[in-house]
Amino acid sequence: MSGFAIAFVGFAAMLLLIAIRMPIALAMLAVGAAGYAYLSGPHALVYYLQTNTYSQFASYTLSVIPLFILMGALAEQSGIAATLFRVAERGFGRFKGGMPMAVIAACTGFGAICGSSVATTATFGRAALPELRRARVDVGLGTGTIAAGGTLGILIPPSVILVIYAITAEQNIAKLFQAALVPGLLAAAFYLIAIAVVVRRKPDLAPPVTATEAVRTPRPFWARPVGLIIFAGGAIGWLLGSLGTVGGVLLAIFGLLLLAADFAIVPAAAVAVTVVGGIYGEVFTPTEGAAVGAAVTLLVGLLQRTLSLGALKNALLQTAETSGMIFLILLGAEVFGAFLALTQMPATLASMVGQSGLPPYVVICGMLVTYLVLGAVMDELAMILLTLPVFIPIILRLDLGMPTEDVAIWFGILVLIVVGIGLSAPPIGLNVFIINKLATDVPIVETYRGVMPFVIADLIRLAIITLSPGVALALVRLLN
């Protein structure tokens, strides 16, 4: 039996195990180990597991994953999401569709702190759903908005999915974060436009409301002078080039927030500016940024007295459980990838595609369609780890008129967008299931109906970034 045929049998066996509800991590690990032993012998498998498991999980780079998860968990337990939603509600609530728009705006801000789509969806399901009901927002539109807004948790950097893509594809994490910013903000803008179009056609779906908390958070006496100093320092640093383009601009924006914005959003802005600005400005590496972000989020929760001992315990437990799940999937994917490498399927497939004469964009569209199909029935993390060993060699051989690093970064953003679509689109959509567990009285069909305008907006955005790689690469090229 040829290596290609053995790999095909391995894929079929793994999908069968997943179909009978074996955990995806164990399915990949079992099939990968069996295939490796079949091709190289059981002694080679034991030696591989002895050496590779330790070397993989002792990697310094992997420590960024639990640190970003901890930062998001601390932000969730500290009530930062609820504060962001209240501020966004005061800004958008008076307009038609204002309450769903407030959810998207708050999810955008929270996405700069929390790198998880599931956590963002669950957090705003608890924080925003009661307010949407009180504002008489249509249940389908309300739950659909939260499900779609939850995807901003991975679309806005920092993103755990992007970190895993960077590790798997051996790419620079900071550059992927830079590339994700514009498409992520574009997603938020497209979601706001989608809501505006929907409520323009049917105004009764989301009538305007009077904000439930019109009083702005009192501003401490020191906020304006400190804000003026930070704004001036950021502007001067940007002009002189001493802080870098992004570092100076973000400091200036943070100074403006202290000067004029609702003070309630300042703690969340402080965390976002520290992490994103520090990474973009090359003040620290992504791993250091994750550690600093977790420490700053903890400090914010303690200073605001919103993070109790019980909440801190919950955040640590949530971090441990999520990290353990991700690491087990990483181990399964690593073993399965080693099995595929022994079969030489990725290299053979890449060679076949290169010799087929197919236009590069036809190949890319085929990959994206594959992701859309898999995303409807499979966990997004497992889907990425399963396909990248096959797709990356192919994508790097395509003649797209760009350096291979740019191609890999751009493809990572396309994968991120498709993963976001899979999280909210029928027939499964993990975010839809999460929000329906919180809104048990809402039929899941209603949530799917509410999420469809956002899926259409995502498909339009996917087409734009596929046809115009510069949208994703512009910031990378500017900063590097």
Coordinates of C-alpha atoms in Angstrom, one line a residue:
M1 CA 0.0 0.0 0.0
S2 CA 1.4 3.4 -0.9
G3 CA 2.0 6.1 1.6
F4 CA -0.8 8.2 0.1
A5 CA -3.3 5.4 0.5
I6 CA -2.2 4.8 4.1
A7 CA -2.7 8.5 4.9
F8 CA -6.2 8.3 3.3
V9 CA -7.0 5.3 5.5
G10 CA -5.8 7.2 8.5
F11 CA -8.0 10.2 7.8
A12 CA -11.0 7.9 7.3
A13 CA -10.3 6.1 10.5
M14 CA -9.9 9.3 12.5
L15 CA -13.2 10.7 11.1
L16 CA -14.9 7.5 12.0
L17 CA -13.7 7.7 15.6
I18 CA -14.9 11.3 15.8
A19 CA -18.3 10.3 14.4
I20 CA -18.7 7.8 17.2
R21 CA -18.0 10.6 19.6
M22 CA -14.4 9.9 20.6
P23 CA -12.7 13.2 21.7
I24 CA -10.9 14.7 18.7
A25 CA -7.6 14.9 20.5
L26 CA -7.7 11.2 21.4
A27 CA -8.9 10.3 17.9
M28 CA -5.9 12.1 16.3
L29 CA -3.5 10.6 18.9
A30 CA -4.8 7.0 18.5
V31 CA -4.7 7.1 14.7
G32 CA -1.4 8.9 14.5
A33 CA 0.2 6.5 16.9
A34 CA -1.1 3.4 15.2
G35 CA 0.0 4.8 11.8
Y36 CA 3.4 5.7 13.1
A37 CA 3.9 2.3 14.6
Y38 CA 2.8 0.6 11.4
L39 CA 5.2 2.5 9.2
S40 CA 8.2 2.7 11.6
G41 CA 7.6 0.1 14.2
P42 CA 6.5 0.2 17.9
H43 CA 10.0 0.9 19.2
A44 CA 10.3 4.0 17.0
L45 CA 6.9 5.2 18.2
V46 CA 7.8 4.8 21.9
Y47 CA 11.1 6.7 21.3
Y48 CA 9.3 9.4 19.4
L49 CA 6.7 9.9 22.2
Q50 CA 9.4 9.9 24.9
T51 CA 11.4 12.7 23.2
N52 CA 8.9 14.7 21.3
T53 CA 6.2 15.1 24.0
Y54 CA 8.7 16.7 26.4
S55 CA 10.4 18.9 23.8
Q56 CA 7.0 20.1 22.5
F57 CA 5.5 21.0 25.9
A58 CA 8.7 22.4 27.3
S59 CA 8.7 25.0 24.5
Y60 CA 8.9 28.6 25.8
T61 CA 6.6 29.7 22.9
L62 CA 3.7 27.5 24.1
S63 CA 3.6 29.4 27.4
V64 CA 1.9 32.2 25.6
I65 CA -1.3 30.1 25.3
P66 CA -2.2 29.7 29.0
L67 CA -1.1 33.3 29.7
F68 CA -3.5 34.8 27.2
I69 CA -6.3 32.4 28.4
L70 CA -5.6 33.6 32.0
M71 CA -5.8 37.2 30.9
G72 CA -9.2 36.6 29.3
A73 CA -10.5 34.6 32.3
L74 CA -9.4 37.4 34.7
A75 CA -11.1 40.0 32.4
E76 CA -14.3 37.9 32.4
Q77 CA -14.3 37.4 36.2
S78 CA -13.5 41.1 36.8
G79 CA -16.7 42.4 35.2
I80 CA -14.8 44.3 32.4
A81 CA -17.2 42.9 29.8
A82 CA -20.3 44.2 31.6
T83 CA -18.6 47.6 32.0
L84 CA -17.8 47.8 28.3
F85 CA -21.4 46.9 27.4
R86 CA -22.9 49.5 29.7
V87 CA -20.6 52.2 28.1
A88 CA -21.5 51.0 24.6
E89 CA -25.2 51.0 25.5
R90 CA -25.0 54.6 26.5
G91 CA -23.4 55.5 23.2
F92 CA -25.5 53.4 20.8
G93 CA -28.8 52.8 22.7
R94 CA -30.6 55.8 21.4
F95 CA -30.4 54.6 17.7
K96 CA -32.4 52.0 15.9
G97 CA -30.6 48.8 16.4
G98 CA -28.5 50.5 19.1
M99 CA -28.6 47.6 21.6
P100 CA -27.2 45.0 19.2
M101 CA -24.7 47.5 18.0
A102 CA -23.6 48.0 21.6
V103 CA -23.0 44.3 21.9
I104 CA -20.7 44.4 18.8
A105 CA -18.8 47.5 20.1
A106 CA -18.3 45.9 23.5
C107 CA -17.2 42.6 22.0
T108 CA -14.7 44.5 19.9
G109 CA -13.2 46.1 23.0
F110 CA -13.3 42.8 24.9
G111 CA -11.6 41.0 22.0
A112 CA -8.5 43.1 22.6
I113 CA -8.3 41.5 26.1
C114 CA -9.7 38.0 25.6
G115 CA -8.4 35.8 22.9
S116 CA -11.2 33.2 23.1
S117 CA -14.4 33.2 21.0
V118 CA -16.1 30.8 23.4
A119 CA -15.3 33.0 26.5
T120 CA -16.5 36.1 24.7
T121 CA -19.8 34.6 23.7
A122 CA -20.5 33.2 27.2
T123 CA -19.5 36.4 28.9
F124 CA -21.7 38.6 26.8
G125 CA -24.5 36.0 26.9
R126 CA -24.6 36.6 30.6
A127 CA -23.9 40.4 30.6
A128 CA -26.0 41.6 27.6
L129 CA -28.8 39.1 27.0
P130 CA -31.0 40.4 29.9
E131 CA -30.5 43.9 28.7
L132 CA -31.5 43.0 25.1
R133 CA -34.6 41.3 26.4
R134 CA -35.5 44.4 28.5
A135 CA -35.0 46.6 25.4
R136 CA -37.5 44.4 23.4
V137 CA -34.8 43.3 20.9
D138 CA -36.0 40.4 18.7
V139 CA -34.7 37.2 20.3
G140 CA -33.3 35.9 17.1
L141 CA -31.4 39.1 16.4
G142 CA -30.2 39.4 20.0
T143 CA -28.9 35.9 20.3
G144 CA -27.5 35.9 16.8
T145 CA -25.6 39.2 17.5
I146 CA -24.0 37.7 20.6
A147 CA -23.0 34.6 18.7
A148 CA -21.5 36.6 15.9
G149 CA -19.9 39.2 18.3
G150 CA -18.3 36.3 20.2
T151 CA -16.1 35.6 17.1
L152 CA -14.5 39.0 17.6
G153 CA -12.7 37.3 20.5
I154 CA -10.5 35.5 18.1
L155 CA -10.6 38.1 15.2
I156 CA -9.3 41.0 17.3
P157 CA -5.7 40.3 18.5
P158 CA -4.5 38.9 20.8
S159 CA -6.0 35.6 19.5
V160 CA -5.3 32.1 20.8
I161 CA -6.1 30.6 17.4
L162 CA -3.5 32.8 15.8
V163 CA -0.9 31.8 18.3
I164 CA -1.6 28.1 17.5
Y165 CA -1.5 28.8 13.8
A166 CA 1.9 30.6 14.2
I167 CA 3.4 27.8 16.2
T168 CA 2.1 25.1 13.8
A169 CA 3.0 27.0 10.6
E170 CA 6.3 28.3 12.2
Q171 CA 5.4 32.0 11.7
N172 CA 6.0 35.1 13.6
I173 CA 3.3 35.6 16.2
A174 CA 3.7 39.4 16.4
K175 CA 3.4 39.8 12.6
L176 CA 0.2 37.7 12.6
F177 CA -1.2 39.9 15.4
Q178 CA -0.4 42.9 13.3
A179 CA -2.0 41.4 10.2
A180 CA -5.2 40.5 12.1
L181 CA -6.0 44.0 13.4
V182 CA -7.4 45.6 10.2
P183 CA -9.5 42.6 9.2
G184 CA -10.7 42.3 12.8
L185 CA -11.8 46.0 12.9
L186 CA -13.3 45.5 9.4
A187 CA -15.4 42.6 10.8
A188 CA -16.7 44.8 13.6
A189 CA -17.6 47.5 11.0
F190 CA -19.3 45.0 8.7
Y191 CA -21.3 43.7 11.7
L192 CA -22.5 47.2 12.6
I193 CA -23.5 47.7 8.9
A194 CA -25.4 44.4 8.9
I195 CA -27.4 45.4 12.0
A196 CA -28.2 48.8 10.4
V197 CA -29.4 47.1 7.2
V198 CA -31.6 44.6 9.1
V199 CA -33.2 47.2 11.4
R200 CA -33.8 49.6 8.5
R201 CA -35.9 46.9 6.8
K202 CA -37.6 45.9 10.1
P203 CA -37.3 48.6 12.7
D204 CA -39.4 46.6 15.2
L205 CA -36.6 44.1 15.6
A206 CA -34.4 46.5 17.7
P207 CA -36.2 49.7 18.7
P208 CA -34.2 52.6 20.2
V209 CA -34.1 52.8 24.0
T210 CA -33.0 55.2 26.7
A211 CA -29.8 54.0 28.3
T212 CA -30.5 52.4 31.7
E213 CA -27.5 54.1 33.3
A214 CA -27.2 57.6 31.9
V215 CA -24.7 58.8 34.6
R216 CA -21.1 58.6 33.5
T217 CA -18.5 57.1 35.8
P218 CA -17.0 59.9 38.0
R219 CA -13.6 61.0 36.7
P220 CA -10.8 61.1 39.4
F221 CA -9.1 64.4 39.9
W222 CA -5.8 63.1 38.4
A223 CA -7.3 61.8 35.2
R224 CA -7.2 64.9 33.1
P225 CA -3.6 66.1 33.9
V226 CA -2.3 62.5 33.6
G227 CA -4.2 62.1 30.4
L228 CA -2.7 65.3 29.0
I229 CA 0.8 64.2 29.9
I230 CA 0.3 60.7 28.3
F231 CA -1.3 62.2 25.2
A232 CA 1.6 64.7 24.8
G233 CA 4.2 62.0 25.4
G234 CA 2.6 59.6 22.9
A235 CA 2.3 62.3 20.2
I236 CA 5.9 63.5 20.7
G237 CA 7.2 60.0 20.8
W238 CA 5.4 59.2 17.6
L239 CA 6.7 62.3 15.9
L240 CA 10.3 61.7 17.0
G241 CA 10.0 58.0 16.2
S242 CA 11.3 57.0 19.7
L243 CA 8.1 55.0 20.6
G244 CA 7.4 53.6 17.1
T245 CA 4.4 54.3 15.1
V246 CA 1.9 52.1 16.9
G247 CA 3.3 52.7 20.4
G248 CA 3.0 56.5 20.1
V249 CA -0.4 56.4 18.5
L250 CA -1.8 54.0 21.1
L251 CA -0.4 56.1 24.0
A252 CA -1.9 59.2 22.5
I253 CA -5.3 57.5 22.2
F254 CA -5.1 56.3 25.8
G255 CA -4.3 59.9 26.9
L256 CA -7.4 61.1 25.0
L257 CA -9.5 58.4 26.8
L258 CA -8.3 59.8 30.2
L259 CA -9.1 63.3 29.0
A260 CA -12.5 63.0 27.5
A261 CA -14.0 59.4 27.4
D262 CA -16.2 57.7 29.9
F263 CA -13.8 56.8 32.7
A264 CA -15.4 53.4 33.0
I265 CA -13.6 52.1 29.9
V266 CA -10.2 53.3 31.0
P267 CA -9.3 50.0 32.8
A268 CA -10.1 47.9 29.8
A269 CA -8.3 50.4 27.5
A270 CA -5.2 50.2 29.8
V271 CA -5.0 46.4 29.4
A272 CA -5.6 46.6 25.7
V273 CA -3.0 49.4 25.1
T274 CA -0.5 47.6 27.3
V275 CA -0.7 44.3 25.5
V276 CA -1.4 45.3 21.9
G277 CA 0.7 48.4 22.0
G278 CA 3.6 46.7 23.7
I279 CA 3.6 43.8 21.2
Y280 CA 3.1 46.1 18.1
G281 CA 5.7 48.6 19.4
E282 CA 8.2 45.7 20.0
V283 CA 8.5 46.7 23.7
F284 CA 8.1 43.0 24.6
T285 CA 7.5 39.7 22.8
P286 CA 4.0 38.1 22.6
T287 CA 4.8 35.8 25.5
E288 CA 6.0 38.7 27.6
G289 CA 3.0 40.7 26.5
A290 CA 0.6 37.9 27.6
A291 CA 2.3 37.8 31.0
V292 CA 2.2 41.5 31.4
G293 CA -1.5 41.6 30.2
A294 CA -2.5 38.9 32.8
A295 CA -0.7 40.9 35.5
V296 CA -2.3 44.2 34.5
T297 CA -5.8 42.6 34.3
L298 CA -5.3 41.1 37.7
L299 CA -4.2 44.5 39.1
V300 CA -7.3 46.2 37.5
G301 CA -9.6 43.6 39.1
L302 CA -8.1 44.1 42.5
L303 CA -8.0 47.9 42.4
Q304 CA -11.6 48.0 41.2
R305 CA -12.5 45.4 43.9
T306 CA -14.5 43.4 41.3
L307 CA -12.2 40.3 41.5
S308 CA -13.0 38.3 44.6
L309 CA -11.1 35.3 45.9
G310 CA -13.7 33.0 44.5
A311 CA -13.6 34.7 41.1
L312 CA -9.8 34.4 41.0
K313 CA -10.1 30.7 41.8
N314 CA -12.6 30.3 38.9
A315 CA -10.3 32.1 36.5
L316 CA -7.4 29.9 37.4
L317 CA -9.5 26.7 37.1
Q318 CA -10.9 27.9 33.7
T319 CA -7.3 28.6 32.5
A320 CA -6.1 25.1 33.6
E321 CA -9.0 23.3 32.0
T322 CA -8.8 25.2 28.7
S323 CA -5.0 25.0 28.5
G324 CA -5.1 21.2 29.3
M325 CA -7.7 20.7 26.5
I326 CA -5.6 22.7 24.0
F327 CA -2.4 21.0 24.9
L328 CA -3.9 17.5 24.5
I329 CA -5.2 18.5 21.1
L330 CA -1.7 19.8 20.2
L331 CA -0.2 16.5 21.2
G332 CA -2.7 14.5 19.1
A333 CA -2.1 16.8 16.2
E334 CA 1.6 16.5 16.5
V335 CA 1.5 12.7 16.5
F336 CA -0.9 12.7 13.6
G337 CA 1.2 15.2 11.7
A338 CA 4.3 13.0 12.2
F339 CA 2.3 10.0 10.8
L340 CA 1.4 12.1 7.8
A341 CA 5.0 13.1 7.3
L342 CA 6.0 9.5 7.2
T343 CA 3.5 8.8 4.5
Q344 CA 4.8 11.8 2.6
M345 CA 1.3 12.7 1.8
P346 CA 1.7 16.5 2.3
A347 CA 4.8 16.7 0.0
T348 CA 3.1 14.4 -2.6
L349 CA -0.1 16.5 -2.5
A350 CA 1.9 19.7 -2.8
S351 CA 3.8 18.3 -5.8
M352 CA 0.5 17.1 -7.5
V353 CA -1.1 20.6 -7.0
G354 CA 2.0 22.3 -8.4
Q355 CA 2.1 20.1 -11.5
S356 CA -1.7 20.3 -12.0
G357 CA -1.5 23.8 -13.6
L358 CA -4.5 25.0 -11.6
P359 CA -4.5 28.8 -11.0
P360 CA -3.3 29.6 -7.4
Y361 CA -6.6 31.3 -6.4
V362 CA -8.6 28.2 -7.5
V363 CA -6.4 26.2 -5.1
I364 CA -6.9 28.7 -2.3
C365 CA -10.7 28.8 -2.8
G366 CA -10.7 25.0 -2.7
M367 CA -8.9 25.1 0.7
L368 CA -11.3 27.8 2.0
V369 CA -14.3 25.8 1.0
T370 CA -12.8 22.7 2.7
Y371 CA -12.5 24.8 5.9
L372 CA -16.1 26.0 5.6
V373 CA -17.3 22.4 5.3
L374 CA -15.1 21.2 8.2
G375 CA -16.0 24.2 10.3
A376 CA -19.6 23.2 10.2
V377 CA -19.0 19.8 11.8
M378 CA -15.6 20.0 13.7
D379 CA -13.9 21.9 16.5
E380 CA -12.0 24.9 15.0
L381 CA -8.8 24.2 16.8
A382 CA -8.7 20.5 15.7
M383 CA -9.7 21.6 12.2
I384 CA -6.7 23.9 11.9
L385 CA -4.2 21.4 13.4
L386 CA -5.5 18.6 11.2
T387 CA -5.3 20.5 7.9
L388 CA -2.2 22.7 8.3
P389 CA 0.3 19.9 7.8
V390 CA -1.3 19.3 4.5
F391 CA -2.2 22.8 3.4
I392 CA 0.9 24.8 4.4
P393 CA 3.3 23.0 2.0
I394 CA 0.8 23.5 -0.8
I395 CA 0.2 27.2 -0.1
L396 CA 3.9 28.0 0.1
R397 CA 4.5 26.5 -3.3
L398 CA 1.9 28.6 -5.1
D399 CA 3.1 31.5 -7.2
L400 CA 1.2 34.4 -5.7
G401 CA 3.8 37.1 -6.4
M402 CA 4.6 37.6 -2.7
P403 CA 7.3 36.5 -0.4
T404 CA 6.5 33.1 1.3
E405 CA 6.3 34.8 4.7
D406 CA 3.7 37.2 3.5
V407 CA 1.8 34.3 1.9
A408 CA 1.8 32.3 5.2
I409 CA 0.7 35.4 7.2
W410 CA -2.1 36.2 4.7
F411 CA -3.3 32.6 4.6
G412 CA -3.4 32.6 8.4
I413 CA -5.8 35.6 8.4
L414 CA -8.0 33.8 5.8
V415 CA -8.0 30.7 8.0
L416 CA -8.9 32.9 11.0
I417 CA -11.9 34.4 9.2
V418 CA -13.2 31.0 8.0
V419 CA -12.9 29.7 11.6
G420 CA -15.0 32.6 12.7
I421 CA -17.6 31.8 10.2
G422 CA -17.6 28.2 11.3
L423 CA -18.2 29.2 14.9
S424 CA -21.5 30.9 14.1
A425 CA -22.8 29.4 10.9
P426 CA -25.3 26.5 10.6
P427 CA -25.6 23.6 10.9
I428 CA -23.6 23.6 14.1
G429 CA -21.8 26.8 15.1
L430 CA -20.3 26.4 18.5
N431 CA -21.2 29.9 19.6
V432 CA -24.8 29.4 18.7
F433 CA -25.0 26.4 21.0
I434 CA -23.3 28.3 23.8
I435 CA -25.8 31.2 23.6
N436 CA -28.7 28.8 23.3
K437 CA -27.6 27.1 26.5
L438 CA -27.9 30.5 28.2
A439 CA -31.2 31.4 26.4
T440 CA -33.0 28.1 26.7
D441 CA -36.4 29.5 25.7
V442 CA -35.1 30.7 22.3
P443 CA -35.4 28.1 19.5
I444 CA -32.1 27.4 17.9
V445 CA -33.7 28.1 14.5
E446 CA -34.3 31.7 15.6
T447 CA -30.7 32.1 16.5
Y448 CA -29.6 30.7 13.2
R449 CA -31.9 33.2 11.5
G450 CA -30.5 36.1 13.5
V451 CA -26.9 35.1 12.8
M452 CA -27.3 34.8 9.0
P453 CA -26.7 38.6 8.2
F454 CA -23.4 38.4 10.0
V455 CA -22.4 35.2 8.1
I456 CA -23.1 37.1 4.8
A457 CA -21.0 40.0 6.0
D458 CA -18.2 37.6 6.9
L459 CA -18.3 36.0 3.4
I460 CA -18.1 39.4 1.8
R461 CA -15.1 40.3 4.0
L462 CA -13.5 36.9 3.2
A463 CA -13.8 37.7 -0.5
I464 CA -12.3 41.1 0.0
I465 CA -9.2 39.9 1.9
T466 CA -8.8 36.9 -0.5
L467 CA -8.7 39.2 -3.5
S468 CA -6.8 42.0 -1.8
P469 CA -4.0 40.5 0.4
G470 CA -2.8 44.1 1.0
V471 CA -5.7 44.7 3.4
A472 CA -4.2 42.2 5.8
L473 CA -0.5 42.9 5.1
A474 CA -0.6 46.7 5.0
L475 CA 0.1 47.1 8.8
V476 CA 2.7 44.3 8.8
R477 CA 4.6 46.1 6.0
L478 CA 4.2 49.5 7.7
L479 CA 5.6 48.3 11.0
N480 CA 8.4 46.1 9.6

